[in-house]
CSV table of C-alpha atoms and ligand atoms in Angstrom, one decimal:
chain,number,residue,atom,x,y,z
A,329,UNK,CA,-31.0,8.1,-10.6
A,330,UNK,CA,-33.1,4.9,-10.5
A,331,UNK,CA,-36.2,4.7,-8.3
A,332,UNK,CA,-35.1,1.9,-6.2
A,333,UNK,CA,-32.8,2.8,-3.2
A,334,UNK,CA,-30.7,-0.1,-2.1
A,335,UNK,CA,-29.5,-0.9,1.3
A,336,UNK,CA,-25.9,-2.1,0.9
A,337,UNK,CA,-23.6,-3.9,3.2
A,338,UNK,CA,-19.9,-3.5,2.2
A,339,UNK,CA,-17.4,-6.0,3.6
A,340,UNK,CA,-13.8,-4.6,3.6
A,341,UNK,CA,-10.6,-6.5,3.1
A,342,UNK,CA,-9.9,-8.6,6.2
A,343,UNK,CA,-6.0,-8.2,5.9
A,344,UNK,CA,-5.9,-5.0,7.9
A,345,UNK,CA,-7.7,-2.0,9.1
A,346,UNK,CA,-9.4,0.3,6.6
A,347,UNK,CA,-7.2,3.4,6.3
A,348,UNK,CA,-4.0,1.6,7.4
A,349,UNK,CA,-2.7,1.0,3.8
A,350,UNK,CA,-2.2,-2.8,4.4
A,351,UNK,CA,-5.1,-3.4,2.0
A,352,UNK,CA,-3.5,-1.4,-0.8
A,353,UNK,CA,-5.7,0.1,-3.5
A,354,UNK,CA,-8.9,-1.8,-2.4
A,355,UNK,CA,-9.1,0.5,0.6
A,356,UNK,CA,-9.7,3.6,-1.6
A,357,UNK,CA,-11.8,1.5,-4.1
A,358,UNK,CA,-14.2,0.5,-1.3
A,359,UNK,CA,-14.6,4.1,-0.1
A,360,UNK,CA,-15.1,5.4,-3.5
A,361,UNK,CA,-17.7,2.8,-4.4
A,362,UNK,CA,-19.5,3.8,-1.2
A,363,UNK,CA,-19.4,7.4,-2.2
A,364,UNK,CA,-20.6,6.8,-5.7
A,365,UNK,CA,-23.6,4.8,-4.6
A,366,UNK,CA,-24.5,7.1,-1.7
A,367,UNK,CA,-24.6,9.9,-4.2
A,368,UNK,CA,-27.2,8.0,-6.1
A,369,UNK,CA,-29.4,7.8,-3.1
A,370,UNK,CA,-28.5,4.2,-1.8
A,371,UNK,CA,-27.4,3.6,1.8
A,372,UNK,CA,-24.2,1.9,2.7
A,373,UNK,CA,-22.8,0.4,5.8
A,374,UNK,CA,-19.2,-0.5,5.9
A,375,UNK,CA,-17.9,-3.6,8.0
A,376,UNK,CA,-14.2,-3.6,8.5
A,377,UNK,CA,-11.5,-4.8,11.0
A,378,UNK,CA,-11.1,-3.1,14.3
A,379,UNK,CA,-9.0,0.1,14.1
A,380,UNK,CA,-10.6,1.1,10.8
A,381,UNK,CA,-11.4,4.6,9.9
A,382,UNK,CA,-13.6,6.2,7.2
A,383,UNK,CA,-15.5,9.5,6.9
A,384,UNK,CA,-17.7,8.1,4.0
A,385,UNK,CA,-20.5,6.4,5.9
A,386,UNK,CA,-21.5,4.3,8.9
A,387,UNK,CA,-18.7,2.0,9.9
A,388,UNK,CA,-19.0,-1.2,12.0
A,389,UNK,CA,-15.7,-2.4,13.4
A,390,UNK,CA,-15.1,-6.1,13.9
A,391,UNK,CA,-12.5,-7.7,16.2
A,392,UNK,CA,-10.4,-10.6,15.3
A,393,UNK,CA,-7.1,-11.7,13.8
A,394,UNK,CA,-6.2,-10.3,10.3
A,395,UNK,CA,-6.1,-12.6,7.3
A,396,UNK,CA,-2.7,-13.3,5.7
A,397,UNK,CA,-2.3,-11.2,2.6
A,398,UNK,CA,-3.0,-13.3,-0.6
A,399,UNK,CA,0.1,-12.0,-2.4
A,400,UNK,CA,2.1,-13.9,0.1
A,401,UNK,CA,0.3,-17.1,-0.7
A,402,UNK,CA,1.1,-17.3,-4.5
A,403,UNK,CA,0.6,-20.8,-5.9
A,404,UNK,CA,-0.7,-22.3,-2.7
A,405,UNK,CA,-3.4,-24.9,-2.8
A,406,UNK,CA,-4.6,-24.4,0.7
A,407,UNK,CA,-6.6,-21.8,2.5
A,408,UNK,CA,-5.7,-20.3,5.8
A,409,UNK,CA,-7.8,-19.0,8.6
A,410,UNK,CA,-6.3,-18.0,11.8
A,411,UNK,CA,-7.8,-18.6,15.3
A,412,UNK,CA,-10.6,-16.0,16.0
A,413,UNK,CA,-10.4,-14.8,12.3
A,414,UNK,CA,-11.7,-11.4,11.5
A,415,UNK,CA,-12.8,-12.7,8.2
A,416,UNK,CA,-14.9,-15.3,9.8
A,417,UNK,CA,-16.3,-12.7,12.4
A,418,UNK,CA,-17.1,-10.3,9.6
A,419,UNK,CA,-19.2,-12.9,7.8
A,420,UNK,CA,-20.9,-13.9,11.0
A,421,UNK,CA,-22.0,-10.3,11.3
A,422,UNK,CA,-23.2,-10.4,7.7
A,423,UNK,CA,-25.2,-13.6,8.2
A,424,UNK,CA,-26.9,-12.0,11.4
A,425,UNK,CA,-27.8,-8.7,9.7
A,426,UNK,CA,-28.4,-9.8,6.2
A,427,UNK,CA,-32.1,-9.2,6.3
A,428,UNK,CA,-31.5,-5.5,6.8
A,429,UNK,CA,-29.8,-5.3,3.4
A,430,UNK,CA,-30.5,-5.8,-0.3
A,431,UNK,CA,-27.1,-6.9,-1.2
A,432,UNK,CA,-23.7,-7.7,0.3
A,433,UNK,CA,-20.6,-6.3,-1.4
A,434,UNK,CA,-17.4,-8.3,-0.7
A,435,UNK,CA,-13.9,-6.8,-1.0
A,436,UNK,CA,-12.1,-9.8,0.4
A,437,UNK,CA,-9.7,-11.7,-2.0
A,438,UNK,CA,-10.4,-14.9,-0.2
A,439,UNK,CA,-12.0,-18.3,-0.5
A,440,UNK,CA,-14.4,-18.1,2.3
A,441,UNK,CA,-16.8,-15.3,1.1
A,442,UNK,CA,-17.0,-17.0,-2.3
A,443,UNK,CA,-17.9,-20.2,-0.7
A,444,UNK,CA,-20.5,-18.6,1.5
A,445,UNK,CA,-22.4,-17.0,-1.4
A,446,UNK,CA,-25.0,-19.7,-1.9
A,447,UNK,CA,-25.6,-20.0,1.9
A,448,UNK,CA,-26.9,-16.5,2.3
A,449,UNK,CA,-30.4,-15.2,1.7
A,450,UNK,CA,-29.3,-12.0,-0.1
A,451,UNK,CA,-27.2,-11.6,-3.2
A,452,UNK,CA,-23.5,-11.2,-2.8
A,453,UNK,CA,-21.4,-9.2,-5.2
A,454,UNK,CA,-17.6,-9.8,-5.2
A,455,UNK,CA,-14.9,-7.4,-6.1
A,456,UNK,CA,-11.8,-9.3,-7.1
A,457,UNK,CA,-8.9,-6.8,-6.8
A,458,UNK,CA,-6.0,-8.8,-7.7
A,459,UNK,CA,-5.0,-11.1,-10.6
A,460,UNK,CA,-5.2,-15.0,-10.1
A,461,UNK,CA,-2.6,-15.9,-7.5
A,462,UNK,CA,-3.7,-19.3,-6.1
A,463,UNK,CA,-5.4,-22.4,-7.7
A,464,UNK,CA,-7.7,-22.8,-4.7
A,465,UNK,CA,-9.3,-19.4,-5.0
A,466,UNK,CA,-9.4,-19.5,-8.8
A,467,UNK,CA,-11.4,-22.7,-8.7
A,468,UNK,CA,-13.8,-21.2,-6.2
A,469,UNK,CA,-14.3,-18.2,-8.5
A,470,UNK,CA,-15.2,-20.7,-11.4
A,471,UNK,CA,-17.7,-22.5,-9.1
A,472,UNK,CA,-19.3,-19.3,-7.8
A,473,UNK,CA,-19.9,-17.9,-11.4
A,474,UNK,CA,-21.3,-21.2,-12.4
A,475,UNK,CA,-24.0,-20.7,-9.8
A,476,UNK,CA,-24.2,-16.9,-9.9
A,477,UNK,CA,-23.3,-15.5,-13.3
A,478,UNK,CA,-22.4,-11.9,-12.9
A,479,UNK,CA,-21.7,-12.1,-9.2
A,480,UNK,CA,-17.9,-11.4,-9.6
A,481,UNK,CA,-16.2,-8.3,-10.9
A,482,UNK,CA,-12.7,-7.3,-11.7
A,483,UNK,CA,-11.2,-4.0,-12.7
A,484,UNK,CA,-9.7,-4.7,-16.1
A,485,UNK,CA,-9.7,-7.3,-19.0
A,486,UNK,CA,-6.0,-8.0,-18.3
A,487,UNK,CA,-7.1,-9.0,-14.7
A,488,UNK,CA,-9.9,-11.2,-15.8
A,489,UNK,CA,-7.8,-13.0,-18.4
A,490,UNK,CA,-5.6,-14.4,-15.5
A,491,UNK,CA,-8.5,-16.5,-14.1
A,492,UNK,CA,-10.0,-19.8,-15.5
A,493,UNK,CA,-13.4,-18.3,-15.6
A,494,UNK,CA,-12.1,-15.0,-17.0
A,495,UNK,CA,-14.7,-14.7,-19.8
A,496,UNK,CA,-17.4,-14.8,-17.2
A,497,UNK,CA,-16.2,-12.1,-15.0
A,498,UNK,CA,-17.7,-8.5,-15.1
A,499,UNK,CA,-15.2,-5.9,-16.1
A,500,UNK,CA,-16.1,-2.9,-13.9
A,501,UNK,CA,-13.3,-0.4,-14.3
A,502,UNK,CA,-13.0,2.2,-11.5
A,503,UNK,CA,-13.8,5.7,-10.4
A,504,UNK,CA,-12.3,8.2,-8.1
A,505,UNK,CA,-13.5,11.4,-6.5
A,506,UNK,CA,-11.9,14.0,-8.9
A,507,UNK,CA,-12.8,16.8,-6.5
A,508,UNK,CA,-10.2,15.4,-4.1
A,509,UNK,CA,-7.3,16.0,-6.5
A,510,UNK,CA,-5.8,19.3,-7.7
A,511,UNK,CA,-4.5,19.6,-11.2
A,512,UNK,CA,-0.9,20.9,-11.3
A,513,UNK,CA,0.2,22.2,-14.7
A,514,UNK,CA,3.9,22.3,-13.9
A,515,UNK,CA,5.9,20.5,-11.1
A,516,UNK,CA,8.0,22.9,-8.9
A,517,UNK,CA,11.1,20.9,-9.6
A,518,UNK,CA,12.2,17.8,-11.8
A,519,UNK,CA,11.5,14.7,-9.6
A,520,UNK,CA,10.0,11.4,-9.9
A,521,UNK,CA,7.3,9.6,-7.9
A,522,UNK,CA,6.7,6.1,-6.9
A,523,UNK,CA,3.5,5.1,-5.0
A,524,UNK,CA,2.6,1.7,-3.5
A,525,UNK,CA,3.1,-0.9,-0.9
A,526,UNK,CA,6.8,-1.5,-0.6
A,527,UNK,CA,6.8,-5.2,-1.2
A,528,UNK,CA,8.7,-7.2,-3.8
A,529,UNK,CA,5.7,-7.7,-6.2
A,530,UNK,CA,5.5,-3.9,-6.6
A,531,UNK,CA,9.1,-3.8,-8.1
A,532,UNK,CA,10.5,-0.6,-6.4
A,533,UNK,CA,14.0,-1.6,-7.4
A,534,UNK,CA,13.5,-0.9,-11.1
A,535,UNK,CA,12.3,2.7,-10.2
A,536,UNK,CA,15.3,3.0,-7.9
A,537,UNK,CA,17.6,1.9,-10.7
A,538,UNK,CA,16.1,4.4,-13.1
A,539,UNK,CA,16.4,7.2,-10.5
A,540,UNK,CA,20.0,6.3,-10.0
A,541,UNK,CA,20.8,6.4,-13.7
A,542,UNK,CA,19.0,9.7,-14.4
A,543,UNK,CA,20.2,11.4,-11.1
A,544,UNK,CA,16.7,12.5,-10.5
A,545,UNK,CA,15.2,12.3,-6.9
A,546,UNK,CA,12.7,9.6,-6.4
A,547,UNK,CA,9.9,10.3,-3.9
A,548,UNK,CA,8.4,7.2,-2.5
A,549,UNK,CA,5.0,7.0,-0.9
A,550,UNK,CA,3.4,4.0,0.8
A,551,UNK,CA,3.4,1.6,3.5
A,552,UNK,CA,6.7,-0.4,4.1
A,553,UNK,CA,5.3,-4.0,4.1
A,554,UNK,CA,8.6,-5.7,3.8
A,555,UNK,CA,11.4,-3.9,5.8
A,556,UNK,CA,14.2,-6.3,4.6
A,557,UNK,CA,13.3,-5.7,0.8
A,558,UNK,CA,13.3,-1.9,1.5
A,559,UNK,CA,16.7,-2.0,3.2
A,560,UNK,CA,18.1,-4.1,0.3
A,561,UNK,CA,17.0,-1.5,-2.3
A,562,UNK,CA,18.9,1.2,-0.3
A,563,UNK,CA,22.0,-1.0,-0.3
A,564,UNK,CA,21.7,-1.9,-3.9
A,565,UNK,CA,21.2,1.6,-5.2
A,566,UNK,CA,23.5,3.8,-3.0
A,567,UNK,CA,23.7,6.7,-5.5
A,568,UNK,CA,20.0,6.9,-6.0
A,569,UNK,CA,18.4,10.0,-4.3
A,570,UNK,CA,15.5,8.1,-2.6
A,571,UNK,CA,13.1,10.1,-0.4
A,572,UNK,CA,10.8,8.0,1.7
A,573,UNK,CA,7.7,10.2,2.4
A,574,UNK,CA,5.7,7.6,4.4
A,575,UNK,CA,2.1,6.5,4.0
A,576,UNK,CA,0.1,9.7,3.5
A,577,UNK,CA,-3.6,10.5,3.5
A,578,UNK,CA,-5.2,11.0,0.0
A,579,UNK,CA,-5.0,14.8,0.5
A,580,UNK,CA,-1.4,14.9,1.5
A,581,UNK,CA,-0.5,12.4,-1.2
A,582,UNK,CA,-2.2,14.3,-4.0
A,583,UNK,CA,-0.4,17.5,-2.9
A,584,UNK,CA,3.0,16.1,-3.2
A,585,UNK,CA,2.4,13.8,-6.1
A,586,UNK,CA,1.1,16.7,-8.2
A,587,UNK,CA,4.5,18.3,-7.8
A,588,UNK,CA,6.4,15.4,-9.5
A,589,UNK,CA,7.3,15.1,-13.2
A,590,UNK,CA,6.1,11.5,-13.6
A,591,UNK,CA,4.9,8.6,-11.5
A,592,UNK,CA,6.9,5.4,-12.1
A,593,UNK,CA,4.8,2.2,-11.6
A,594,UNK,CA,7.0,-0.8,-12.0
A,595,UNK,CA,5.1,-3.8,-10.8
A,596,UNK,CA,6.7,-7.3,-11.2
A,597,UNK,CA,3.4,-9.0,-11.0
A,598,UNK,CA,0.2,-8.7,-13.2
A,599,UNK,CA,-1.1,-5.5,-11.6
A,600,UNK,CA,-4.9,-5.9,-11.7
A,601,UNK,CA,-5.4,-2.2,-12.0
A,602,UNK,CA,-3.1,0.3,-10.3
A,603,UNK,CA,-5.1,3.0,-8.5
A,604,UNK,CA,-2.0,5.1,-8.1
A,605,UNK,CA,-1.9,5.6,-11.9
A,606,UNK,CA,-5.4,7.3,-12.0
A,607,UNK,CA,-4.6,9.3,-9.0
A,608,UNK,CA,-1.6,10.6,-10.8
A,609,UNK,CA,-3.6,11.5,-13.9
A,610,UNK,CA,-6.0,13.4,-11.6
A,611,UNK,CA,-3.0,15.6,-10.6
A,612,UNK,CA,-1.9,16.0,-14.1
A,613,UNK,CA,1.1,13.6,-13.6
A,614,UNK,CA,2.1,11.2,-16.5
A,615,UNK,CA,2.6,7.7,-15.7
A,616,UNK,CA,5.7,5.6,-16.9
A,617,UNK,CA,4.9,1.9,-16.6
A,618,UNK,CA,5.2,-1.6,-17.9
A,619,UNK,CA,3.1,-2.9,-20.9
A,620,UNK,CA,1.5,-5.5,-18.7
A,621,UNK,CA,-1.7,-6.1,-16.7
A,622,UNK,CA,-4.1,-3.3,-15.9
A,623,UNK,CA,-1.6,-0.5,-16.4
A,624,UNK,CA,-1.4,-1.3,-20.2
A,625,UNK,CA,-5.1,-0.5,-20.3
A,626,UNK,CA,-4.9,2.6,-18.4
A,627,UNK,CA,-1.8,4.4,-19.7
A,628,UNK,CA,-2.0,5.8,-23.4
A,629,UNK,CA,1.5,5.3,-24.7
A,630,UNK,CA,3.2,8.8,-25.6
A,631,UNK,CA,-0.1,10.6,-24.6
A,632,UNK,CA,-0.6,10.2,-20.9
A,633,UNK,CA,2.7,8.5,-20.2
A,634,UNK,CA,4.9,5.7,-21.6
A,635,UNK,CA,4.7,1.9,-21.7
A,636,UNK,CA,7.8,-0.2,-21.8
A,637,UNK,CA,8.4,-4.0,-21.4
A,638,UNK,CA,8.4,-5.3,-17.9
A,639,UNK,CA,11.9,-5.0,-16.3
A,640,UNK,CA,13.3,-2.8,-19.0
A,641,UNK,CA,15.0,-0.1,-16.9
A,642,UNK,CA,16.7,1.4,-20.0
A,643,UNK,CA,13.2,2.0,-21.4
A,644,UNK,CA,12.2,3.7,-18.3
A,645,UNK,CA,15.1,6.0,-18.5
A,646,UNK,CA,14.4,6.7,-22.1
A,647,UNK,CA,10.8,7.5,-21.2
A,648,UNK,CA,11.9,9.9,-18.5
A,649,UNK,CA,14.1,11.8,-21.0
A,650,UNK,CA,10.9,12.3,-23.2
A,651,UNK,CA,8.6,13.6,-20.5
A,652,UNK,CA,8.5,17.1,-22.0
A,653,UNK,CA,6.5,15.7,-24.9
A,654,UNK,CA,3.5,14.9,-22.6
A,655,UNK,CA,0.8,17.4,-22.1
A,656,UNK,CA,-0.2,17.2,-18.4
A,657,UNK,CA,-3.7,18.4,-19.2
A,658,UNK,CA,-4.2,15.3,-21.3
A,659,UNK,CA,-3.7,13.2,-18.2
A,660,UNK,CA,-6.3,15.0,-16.3
A,661,UNK,CA,-8.6,14.8,-19.3
A,662,UNK,CA,-8.3,11.1,-19.7
A,663,UNK,CA,-9.2,10.7,-16.0
A,664,UNK,CA,-12.2,13.0,-16.3
A,665,UNK,CA,-13.4,11.0,-19.4
A,666,UNK,CA,-12.8,7.5,-18.1
A,667,UNK,CA,-12.7,7.3,-14.4
A,668,UNK,CA,-15.2,9.7,-12.9
A,669,UNK,CA,-17.1,8.6,-9.8
A,670,UNK,CA,-20.5,9.3,-11.6
A,671,UNK,CA,-19.8,7.1,-14.5
A,672,UNK,CA,-18.5,4.2,-12.3
A,673,UNK,CA,-21.5,4.7,-9.9
A,674,UNK,CA,-23.9,4.1,-12.8
A,675,UNK,CA,-22.1,0.9,-13.7
A,676,UNK,CA,-22.0,-0.4,-10.1
A,677,UNK,CA,-25.8,0.5,-9.7
A,678,UNK,CA,-26.7,-1.4,-12.9
A,679,UNK,CA,-24.6,-4.4,-11.8
A,680,UNK,CA,-26.3,-4.5,-8.4
A,681,UNK,CA,-29.8,-4.0,-9.8
A,682,UNK,CA,-29.2,-7.0,-12.2
A,683,UNK,CA,-27.9,-9.1,-9.4
A,684,UNK,CA,-30.8,-8.3,-7.0
A,685,UNK,CA,-33.4,-9.0,-9.8
A,686,UNK,CA,-31.8,-12.3,-10.8
A,687,UNK,CA,-31.4,-13.4,-7.2
A,688,UNK,CA,-35.2,-13.5,-6.8
A,689,UNK,CA,-35.4,-15.9,-9.8
A,690,UNK,CA,-32.5,-18.0,-8.2
A,691,UNK,CA,-34.6,-18.1,-5.0
A,692,UNK,CA,-37.6,-19.3,-6.7
A,693,UNK,CA,-35.6,-22.0,-8.3
A,694,UNK,CA,-34.1,-22.9,-5.0
A,695,UNK,CA,-37.4,-23.3,-3.3
A,696,UNK,CA,-38.7,-25.6,-6.1
A,697,UNK,CA,-35.8,-28.1,-5.8
B,210,UDP,N1,-1.6,5.2,-1.0
B,210,UDP,C1,-2.0,6.2,0.0
B,210,UDP,N2,-1.0,6.9,0.5
B,210,UDP,C2,0.3,6.7,0.3
B,210,UDP,C3,0.6,5.8,-0.7
B,210,UDP,C4,-0.4,5.0,-1.3
B,210,UDP,O1,-3.2,6.3,0.3
B,210,UDP,O2,1.1,7.4,0.8
B,210,UDP,C5,-2.7,4.3,-1.6
B,210,UDP,C6,-3.1,4.9,-3.0
B,210,UDP,O3,-4.0,6.0,-3.0
B,210,UDP,C7,-3.6,3.7,-3.7
B,210,UDP,C8,-3.1,2.5,-2.9
B,210,UDP,O4,-2.4,3.1,-1.8
B,210,UDP,O5,-5.0,3.7,-3.6
B,210,UDP,C9,-2.2,1.6,-3.7
B,210,UDP,O6,-3.1,1.0,-4.6
B,210,UDP,P1,-2.6,0.3,-6.0
B,210,UDP,O7,-3.8,-0.1,-6.7
B,210,UDP,O8,-1.7,1.2,-6.7
B,210,UDP,O9,-1.7,-0.9,-5.6
B,210,UDP,P2,-2.0,-2.2,-4.6
B,210,UDP,O10,-1.4,-1.7,-3.2
B,210,UDP,O11,-3.5,-2.4,-4.5
B,210,UDP,O12,-1.3,-3.3,-5.1
């Protein structure tokens, strides 16, 4: 542990309440980052939209209208802010309280926080949780790293490579609280799992198709974000045994996920990371996924799962037939070696310490111009 203890303000995603599932993997990422840094003696306050819940640390709830999810704005060249925007209100809170903190940690995938970075008197670290989706945010990321090198982090190399300024982004990886997940050496019955927001970019139809062909039940965990899409899948794959389990707490999720033979992750976009994959590993569950995006950096083909080309349902089916060649312990071992909260906490702490130190030089420079 380093000597300095930082006071950190975490600003959650403005697309929905923390704990609702609307924010996807970023909700778990934020809470795990808080846990990792608190364990190192730092203090963390979380600011999140009204209705949020967390047991990790002090939470300040902010009222206002939720931001539209970036994945519905692919390719757009405009930024949108609703009337009485919760994003705007969260950043007003950050402006008013900034002097109580050493650093602000932003989890919004949005233009406004990037733009505000040079207007604040404390350094801002940005967690960019999705790949490049819109030119207007991509351009603002380039401008921000120009002024503040090291201020922006992503999970994986694959995610960084989708941005114009990709070679200037920090690759931070991820960590989860291993103690929350129980390793299961053998599932209680052959069955498949699929975990994620039910929304077209997550490609549930490919997993449903593989389930229909193999005759294995597919247990689906996650928030239904697009009801019409979900209904269409049930129409398109009438013989697939699909069990919708709802959006579960981490504890309930890990209990059920651990009893599955494999997790199918079939995204039809460049998945920046794929939290569900490392949660599956923690339970000893191999991951069958596409050789694309962050998942190609997480899954070790034929060791902790299988990688096939995007959209190759026959490849998924073949991988399912070879699941008995995977040692479930290897999955948990990869998790322990690469994604522990302790190692991730060290990385985050070093990142923040560099940013805080460099920011004082930036301020000196700013005063002299
Ligand atoms: N999740 C959950 N309960 C569920 C299903 C999913 O808590 O029933 C969480 C899961 O733990 C993961 C997130 O939803 O952290 C999905 O994140 P991922 O990175 O896989 O995809 P994203 O939604 O960010 O695209």
